[in-house]
DNA sequence: CTTGTTGCAAACTTTTTGCATACAC
DNA sequence: GTGTATGCAAAAAGTTTGCAACAAG
């Protein structure tokens, strides 16, 4: 279900290398691996990305991951959101924007299409003069289909 | 299941000391100072709370602030949200719940009444089977009335 | 008195930085 | 060759924990 040959997926892949060079930056295996890892993992912390790329290349350093994530985010290729209290998680910008739901109970992360926030987006724009950044949005709460509904795990 | 009385702000002040004792916890000057600081500062990081209480009492320790914030949050007297990328900010639960808008440009924080998210709340409930935690919600974006509209002011 | 609470210091976790070397262009 | 990126190690920043002394009830 990946529709590989639609515009964004393909064009983006070819394009980002060009973007790098256009900025005087360099295309390194580390950067390719790290972007690949972010795409595969869907949602991952810097540490998880690091672990993933290490499966391929042992030598890649954590600080390189941090630095690269910053570059990639700057290029608009990845974004991050805070899916847990103290954990930035990065995800690839594959073309379709989305925001996240995080269940305090089961910890599950769910991606939701931006249309769902459209009303809020409109309301904030009109009532508060505020333009929201949908892609960074994380909504915490509880999924009603959750195994152990609302009880127990009352810590944050 | 809240608002046992109409006015929490007043009843709450008298009440929280009772709540503490009811749990076998103790009312200490540190705890009063820290709660007071959170209320006055509106939105503050643990470090800022620490700085504030130190103005009154030099000896209060940062770890006490962390521990106390946890207790107060547990009692439902304060809540925290992530208003910046790496900074939990605490605010007092004064009775009326609200969520936050944070401008990436001017850094300003704005509190908004929960009614504004009601449509989203409903949509998530119906479409995704997800009950959102409105009080913890933080929406990032840009205020259109912002001095230097969409410029790059800082690195988030 | 009893037991929760605090201060202090040290341990931890996560992220950033300085620098010499390596490598993309 | 030139200047960007990387690896490594050490430093920061933020948060947690063990423990003895202290104090609220």
Tab-separated table of C-alpha atoms (C1' of nucleotides) in Angstrom:
chain	number	residue	atom	x	y	z
A	1	UNK	CA	0.000	0.000	0.000
A	2	UNK	CA	2.745	2.410	-0.756
A	3	UNK	CA	2.058	4.007	-4.101
A	4	UNK	CA	5.743	4.384	-4.802
A	5	UNK	CA	5.461	6.171	-8.089
A	6	UNK	CA	3.255	9.033	-7.133
A	7	UNK	CA	4.684	12.474	-7.236
A	8	UNK	CA	5.872	13.124	-3.735
A	9	UNK	CA	7.384	9.830	-2.771
A	10	UNK	CA	9.534	9.656	-5.834
A	11	UNK	CA	10.187	13.241	-6.528
A	12	UNK	CA	11.128	13.809	-2.935
A	13	UNK	CA	13.626	11.015	-2.885
A	14	UNK	CA	15.436	12.244	-5.911
A	15	UNK	CA	15.115	15.733	-4.829
A	16	UNK	CA	16.479	15.851	-1.358
A	17	UNK	CA	19.985	15.052	-2.460
A	18	UNK	CA	19.743	18.017	-4.765
A	19	UNK	CA	18.438	20.137	-1.925
A	20	UNK	CA	21.411	19.192	0.169
A	21	UNK	CA	23.876	20.216	-2.475
A	22	UNK	CA	21.971	23.348	-3.213
A	23	UNK	CA	22.715	24.364	0.316
A	24	UNK	CA	26.338	23.448	0.089
A	25	UNK	CA	25.739	20.424	2.270
A	26	UNK	CA	27.026	16.960	1.544
A	27	UNK	CA	25.398	13.668	0.861
A	28	UNK	CA	26.891	11.124	3.182
A	29	UNK	CA	26.015	7.501	3.815
A	30	UNK	CA	25.164	8.465	7.379
A	31	UNK	CA	22.553	10.899	6.196
A	32	UNK	CA	21.009	8.405	3.844
A	33	UNK	CA	20.892	5.734	6.493
A	34	UNK	CA	19.403	8.016	9.079
A	35	UNK	CA	16.700	9.287	6.776
A	36	UNK	CA	15.955	5.712	5.795
A	37	UNK	CA	15.688	4.672	9.415
A	38	UNK	CA	13.265	7.466	10.210
A	39	UNK	CA	11.113	6.457	7.267
A	40	UNK	CA	11.085	2.819	8.240
A	41	UNK	CA	10.506	3.301	11.924
A	42	UNK	CA	7.620	5.692	11.422
A	43	UNK	CA	8.012	7.226	14.852
A	44	UNK	CA	11.329	7.030	16.579
A	45	UNK	CA	13.414	8.806	19.150
A	46	UNK	CA	16.976	9.786	18.303
A	47	UNK	CA	18.132	6.822	20.301
A	48	UNK	CA	15.922	4.413	18.416
A	49	UNK	CA	17.119	5.821	15.140
A	50	UNK	CA	20.644	5.343	16.320
A	51	UNK	CA	19.983	1.732	17.230
A	52	UNK	CA	18.465	1.137	13.830
A	53	UNK	CA	21.263	2.584	11.764
A	54	UNK	CA	23.750	0.694	13.866
A	55	UNK	CA	22.266	-2.527	12.614
A	56	UNK	CA	23.624	-1.528	9.258
A	57	UNK	CA	26.713	0.337	10.163
A	58	UNK	CA	28.264	-0.211	13.532
A	59	UNK	CA	30.283	2.947	13.616
A	60	UNK	CA	27.644	5.621	13.368
A	61	UNK	CA	27.714	7.907	16.318
A	62	UNK	CA	24.805	9.195	18.359
A	63	UNK	CA	25.884	12.763	17.961
A	64	UNK	CA	25.810	12.287	14.226
A	65	UNK	CA	22.232	11.155	14.559
A	66	UNK	CA	21.328	14.281	16.460
A	67	UNK	CA	23.121	16.507	14.025
A	68	UNK	CA	21.640	14.777	11.023
A	69	UNK	CA	18.116	14.824	12.368
A	70	UNK	CA	18.505	18.533	12.754
A	71	UNK	CA	19.652	18.927	9.186
A	72	UNK	CA	16.879	16.729	7.842
A	73	UNK	CA	14.290	18.620	9.798
A	74	UNK	CA	15.708	21.818	8.482
A	75	UNK	CA	15.312	20.504	4.968
A	76	UNK	CA	11.743	19.591	5.771
A	77	UNK	CA	12.348	15.890	5.285
A	78	UNK	CA	11.498	14.874	8.816
A	79	UNK	CA	9.524	16.383	11.619
A	80	UNK	CA	9.378	15.728	15.294
A	81	UNK	CA	6.635	15.699	17.854
A	82	UNK	CA	6.578	14.932	21.531
A	83	UNK	CA	4.842	11.631	21.855
A	84	UNK	CA	5.899	11.043	25.415
A	85	UNK	CA	6.723	13.332	28.221
A	86	UNK	CA	10.353	13.496	27.546
A	87	UNK	CA	10.933	12.029	24.160
A	88	UNK	CA	11.038	13.771	20.846
A	89	UNK	CA	10.064	11.336	18.146
A	90	UNK	CA	10.917	11.887	14.552
A	91	UNK	CA	8.921	10.847	11.543
A	92	UNK	CA	9.446	11.291	7.849
A	93	UNK	CA	7.483	13.857	5.958
A	94	UNK	CA	6.240	11.491	3.302
A	95	UNK	CA	3.848	13.832	1.680
A	96	UNK	CA	0.707	13.420	3.693
A	97	UNK	CA	0.737	15.408	6.884
A	98	UNK	CA	-0.838	13.946	9.982
A	99	UNK	CA	-0.997	14.458	13.674
A	100	UNK	CA	-0.786	12.040	16.560
A	101	UNK	CA	-2.905	10.562	19.270
A	102	UNK	CA	-1.104	9.024	22.197
A	103	UNK	CA	-2.869	6.810	24.677
A	104	UNK	CA	-1.787	7.264	28.259
A	105	UNK	CA	-2.972	3.783	28.940
A	106	UNK	CA	-1.502	1.494	26.358
A	107	UNK	CA	1.029	3.988	25.065
A	108	UNK	CA	-0.091	3.380	21.528
A	109	UNK	CA	0.429	6.046	18.924
A	110	UNK	CA	-2.107	6.654	16.234
A	111	UNK	CA	-1.776	8.866	13.200
A	112	UNK	CA	-4.775	10.866	12.152
A	113	UNK	CA	-5.501	12.766	8.992
A	114	UNK	CA	-5.412	16.541	9.297
A	115	UNK	CA	-9.031	16.946	8.194
A	116	UNK	CA	-10.056	15.944	11.656
A	117	UNK	CA	-8.503	19.044	13.138
A	118	UNK	CA	-9.777	21.345	10.440
A	119	UNK	CA	-12.596	22.677	12.625
A	120	UNK	CA	-10.207	23.462	15.434
A	121	UNK	CA	-7.772	24.941	13.007
A	122	UNK	CA	-10.481	27.203	11.660
A	123	UNK	CA	-11.701	28.132	15.116
A	124	UNK	CA	-8.235	29.063	16.316
A	125	UNK	CA	-7.631	31.087	13.233
A	126	UNK	CA	-10.862	33.020	13.501
A	127	UNK	CA	-11.247	33.315	17.230
A	128	UNK	CA	-7.679	33.521	18.397
A	129	UNK	CA	-5.811	34.712	15.362
A	130	UNK	CA	-3.609	31.696	15.591
A	131	UNK	CA	-2.386	29.482	12.817
A	132	UNK	CA	-1.745	26.033	14.135
A	133	UNK	CA	1.069	23.738	13.170
A	134	UNK	CA	-0.889	20.580	12.569
A	135	UNK	CA	2.070	18.355	11.877
A	136	UNK	CA	3.523	18.934	15.290
A	137	UNK	CA	0.287	18.351	17.121
A	138	UNK	CA	0.107	15.584	19.637
A	139	UNK	CA	-3.090	14.834	21.455
A	140	UNK	CA	-2.862	12.885	24.675
A	141	UNK	CA	-5.697	10.917	26.097
A	142	UNK	CA	-7.089	7.436	26.257
A	143	UNK	CA	-8.358	5.132	23.606
A	144	UNK	CA	-11.742	3.775	24.568
A	145	UNK	CA	-10.929	0.465	22.989
A	146	UNK	CA	-7.992	0.183	25.295
A	147	UNK	CA	-7.548	-3.128	27.135
A	148	UNK	CA	-7.706	-1.656	30.612
A	149	UNK	CA	-9.782	1.371	29.922
A	150	UNK	CA	-9.360	4.319	32.237
A	151	UNK	CA	-8.062	2.774	35.401
A	152	UNK	CA	-4.711	1.829	36.796
A	153	UNK	CA	-1.835	3.463	34.971
A	154	UNK	CA	-2.750	6.768	36.490
A	155	UNK	CA	0.768	8.015	36.479
A	156	UNK	CA	1.544	10.186	33.577
B	1	UNK	CA	-16.234	13.818	38.118
B	2	UNK	CA	-15.066	17.176	39.409
B	3	UNK	CA	-16.414	20.463	40.583
B	4	UNK	CA	-18.079	19.159	43.704
B	5	UNK	CA	-18.820	22.781	44.433
B	6	UNK	CA	-19.263	25.626	42.052
B	7	UNK	CA	-16.208	27.563	43.057
B	8	UNK	CA	-13.113	25.496	43.167
B	9	UNK	CA	-10.770	28.418	43.447
B	10	UNK	CA	-11.884	29.245	46.926
B	11	UNK	CA	-12.902	25.907	48.234
B	12	UNK	CA	-9.792	24.405	46.751
B	13	UNK	CA	-7.455	26.569	48.747
B	14	UNK	CA	-8.909	25.491	52.012
B	15	UNK	CA	-9.350	22.034	50.839
B	16	UNK	CA	-6.016	20.963	49.575
B	17	UNK	CA	-4.446	20.932	52.980
B	18	UNK	CA	-7.173	18.550	54.013
B	19	UNK	CA	-6.528	16.445	50.945
B	20	UNK	CA	-2.899	16.176	51.897
B	21	UNK	CA	-3.651	14.978	55.367
B	22	UNK	CA	-6.313	12.641	54.119
B	23	UNK	CA	-3.580	10.897	52.221
B	24	UNK	CA	-1.256	10.800	55.184
B	25	UNK	CA	0.892	13.476	53.598
B	26	UNK	CA	2.194	16.526	55.380
B	27	UNK	CA	1.712	20.195	54.971
B	28	UNK	CA	5.098	21.828	54.824
B	29	UNK	CA	6.127	25.400	54.137
B	30	UNK	CA	7.920	24.148	51.043
B	31	UNK	CA	4.733	22.755	49.629
B	32	UNK	CA	2.814	25.915	50.274
B	33	UNK	CA	5.494	28.037	48.722
B	34	UNK	CA	5.779	25.855	45.669
B	35	UNK	CA	2.069	25.744	45.040
B	36	UNK	CA	1.959	29.494	45.513
B	37	UNK	CA	4.757	29.969	43.032
B	38	UNK	CA	3.031	27.852	40.405
B	39	UNK	CA	-0.136	29.860	40.841
B	40	UNK	CA	1.638	33.167	40.552
B	41	UNK	CA	3.847	32.259	37.650
B	42	UNK	CA	0.991	30.849	35.602
B	43	UNK	CA	3.281	28.723	33.486
B	44	UNK	CA	6.644	27.749	34.810
B	45	UNK	CA	9.297	25.109	34.488
B	46	UNK	CA	10.565	23.335	37.580
B	47	UNK	CA	13.610	25.524	37.424
B	48	UNK	CA	11.595	28.707	37.285
B	49	UNK	CA	9.495	27.570	40.192
B	50	UNK	CA	12.666	26.892	42.072
B	51	UNK	CA	14.004	30.343	41.352
B	52	UNK	CA	10.756	31.865	42.538
B	53	UNK	CA	10.522	30.075	45.840
B	54	UNK	CA	14.151	30.873	46.488
B	55	UNK	CA	13.279	34.524	46.543
B	56	UNK	CA	11.354	33.757	49.665
B	57	UNK	CA	13.352	31.007	51.183
B	58	UNK	CA	16.935	30.563	50.171
B	59	UNK	CA	17.269	27.011	51.300
B	60	UNK	CA	14.680	25.231	49.216
B	61	UNK	CA	16.204	22.565	47.078
B	62	UNK	CA	15.547	21.815	43.432
B	63	UNK	CA	14.845	18.187	44.128
B	64	UNK	CA	12.210	19.234	46.593
B	65	UNK	CA	10.609	21.230	43.836
B	66	UNK	CA	10.512	18.206	41.569
B	67	UNK	CA	9.160	15.988	44.286
B	68	UNK	CA	6.572	18.519	45.347
B	69	UNK	CA	5.393	19.198	41.825
B	70	UNK	CA	4.803	15.507	41.488
B	71	UNK	CA	2.774	15.402	44.663
B	72	UNK	CA	0.747	18.440	43.709
B	73	UNK	CA	0.044	17.030	40.311
B	74	UNK	CA	-1.020	13.832	41.899
B	75	UNK	CA	-3.444	15.746	44.052
B	76	UNK	CA	-4.767	17.445	40.960
B	77	UNK	CA	-3.642	20.871	42.106
B	78	UNK	CA	-1.284	21.476	39.242
B	79	UNK	CA	-0.870	20.123	35.766
B	80	UNK	CA	1.926	20.206	33.323
B	81	UNK	CA	2.126	20.597	29.588
B	82	UNK	CA	5.023	20.814	27.196
B	83	UNK	CA	5.131	24.382	26.087
B	84	UNK	CA	8.590	24.162	24.672
B	85	UNK	CA	10.533	21.378	23.160
B	86	UNK	CA	12.331	20.376	26.215
B	87	UNK	CA	10.566	21.988	29.092
B	88	UNK	CA	7.626	20.782	31.079
B	89	UNK	CA	5.745	23.771	32.394
B	90	UNK	CA	3.454	23.560	35.342
B	91	UNK	CA	0.330	25.549	35.957
B	92	UNK	CA	-2.185	25.586	38.727
B	93	UNK	CA	-5.531	23.963	38.234
B	94	UNK	CA	-7.618	26.918	39.251
B	95	UNK	CA	-10.944	25.430	38.449
B	96	UNK	CA	-11.406	26.229	34.804
B	97	UNK	CA	-9.614	23.846	32.514
B	98	UNK	CA	-7.906	25.240	29.464
B	99	UNK	CA	-5.397	24.317	26.851
B	100	UNK	CA	-2.474	26.211	25.422
B	101	UNK	CA	-1.388	27.846	22.241
B	102	UNK	CA	2.307	28.488	21.844
B	103	UNK	CA	3.656	30.778	19.184
B	104	UNK	CA	6.861	29.632	17.569
B	105	UNK	CA	7.565	33.197	16.714
B	106	UNK	CA	7.166	35.297	19.777
B	107	UNK	CA	7.103	32.387	22.182
B	108	UNK	CA	3.957	33.688	23.748
B	109	UNK	CA	1.629	31.299	25.507
B	110	UNK	CA	-2.092	31.740	25.310
B	111	UNK	CA	-4.736	29.929	27.271
B	112	UNK	CA	-7.890	28.951	25.476
B	113	UNK	CA	-11.206	27.716	26.791
B	114	UNK	CA	-11.940	24.050	26.192
B	115	UNK	CA	-15.069	24.750	24.187
B	116	UNK	CA	-12.868	25.564	21.254
B	117	UNK	CA	-11.656	21.996	21.052
B	118	UNK	CA	-15.052	20.486	21.595
B	119	UNK	CA	-15.527	19.681	17.899
B	120	UNK	CA	-12.176	17.960	17.731
B	121	UNK	CA	-12.892	16.200	20.958
B	122	UNK	CA	-16.152	14.920	19.560
B	123	UNK	CA	-14.596	13.920	16.268
B	124	UNK	CA	-11.823	11.970	17.925
B	125	UNK	CA	-14.297	10.260	20.156
B	126	UNK	CA	-16.593	9.236	17.352
B	127	UNK	CA	-14.140	8.594	14.580
B	128	UNK	CA	-11.130	7.306	16.440
B	129	UNK	CA	-12.560	6.028	19.672
B	130	UNK	CA	-10.244	8.314	21.538
B	131	UNK	CA	-10.959	10.474	24.522
B	132	UNK	CA	-8.640	13.419	24.573
B	133	UNK	CA	-7.019	14.976	27.585
B	134	UNK	CA	-7.819	18.589	26.911
B	135	UNK	CA	-5.920	20.011	29.849
B	136	UNK	CA	-2.657	18.637	28.617
B	137	UNK	CA	-3.122	19.822	25.078
B	138	UNK	CA	-0.611	22.209	23.617
B	139	UNK	CA	-1.020	23.557	20.132
B	140	UNK	CA	2.031	24.969	18.440
B	141	UNK	CA	1.860	27.452	15.640
B	142	UNK	CA	2.077	31.121	14.916
B	143	UNK	CA	-0.070	33.980	16.022
B	144	UNK	CA	-1.065	36.083	13.063
B	145	UNK	CA	-0.897	39.192	15.166
B	146	UNK	CA	2.687	38.429	15.908
B	147	UNK	CA	5.109	41.367	15.713
B	148	UNK	CA	7.397	39.747	13.180
B	149	UNK	CA	4.896	37.455	11.603
B	150	UNK	CA	6.452	34.403	10.058
B	151	UNK	CA	10.088	35.309	10.326
B	152	UNK	CA	12.597	33.095	11.936
B	153	UNK	CA	13.050	34.447	15.372
B	154	UNK	CA	14.671	31.543	17.053
B	155	UNK	CA	15.266	27.880	16.761
B	156	UNK	CA	12.364	26.553	18.712
C	1	DC	C1'	7.352	9.417	69.158
C	2	DT	C1'	6.594	8.014	64.272
C	3	DT	C1'	6.955	8.518	59.684
C	4	DG	C1'	6.766	11.555	55.915
C	5	DT	C1'	9.844	15.275	54.053
C	6	DT	C1'	13.900	17.811	53.108
C	7	DG	C1'	18.695	19.007	51.794
C	8	DC	C1'	22.693	17.489	49.834
C	9	DA	C1'	25.460	15.028	46.827
C	10	DA	C1'	25.954	11.798	43.546
C	11	DA	C1'	24.065	9.098	39.775
C	12	DC	C1'	21.515	9.121	35.460
C	13	DT	C1'	19.595	10.290	31.014
C	14	DT	C1'	19.449	13.025	27.144
C	15	DT	C1'	21.490	16.443	24.171
C	16	DT	C1'	25.268	19.517	22.852
C	17	DT	C1'	30.008	20.920	21.827
C	18	DG	C1'	35.204	21.114	20.801
C	19	DC	C1'	38.520	19.158	18.040
C	20	DA	C1'	41.307	16.388	15.064
C	21	DT	C1'	40.548	13.384	11.309
C	22	DA	C1'	38.117	11.711	7.275
C	23	DC	C1'	35.783	12.240	3.154
C	24	DA	C1'	32.368	14.412	-0.324
C	25	DC	C1'	32.685	17.388	-4.024
D	1	DG	C1'	42.708	20.619	-2.299
D	2	DT	C1'	38.937	22.781	0.471
D	3	DG	C1'	35.697	22.865	3.700
D	4	DT	C1'	31.867	20.019	5.464
D	5	DA	C1'	30.841	15.863	8.371
D	6	DT	C1'	32.020	12.469	11.431
D	7	DG	C1'	33.696	10.048	15.606
D	8	DC	C1'	35.100	10.457	20.095
D	9	DA	C1'	35.200	12.220	24.482
D	10	DA	C1'	33.967	15.498	27.587
D	11	DA	C1'	30.613	18.940	29.003
D	12	DA	C1'	25.930	20.602	29.674
D	13	DA	C1'	21.263	20.364	30.935
D	14	DG	C1'	17.519	18.236	33.204
D	15	DT	C1'	15.792	14.814	36.432
D	16	DT	C1'	16.047	11.157	39.805
D	17	DT	C1'	17.693	8.717	43.959
D	18	DG	C1'	20.006	7.198	48.444
D	19	DC	C1'	20.561	8.592	52.847
D	20	DA	C1'	20.987	10.987	57.254
D	21	DA	C1'	18.914	14.737	59.648
D	22	DC	C1'	14.623	17.142	60.453
D	23	DA	C1'	10.019	18.258	61.546
D	24	DA	C1'	4.740	17.765	61.053
D	25	DG	C1'	1.048	15.489	63.236
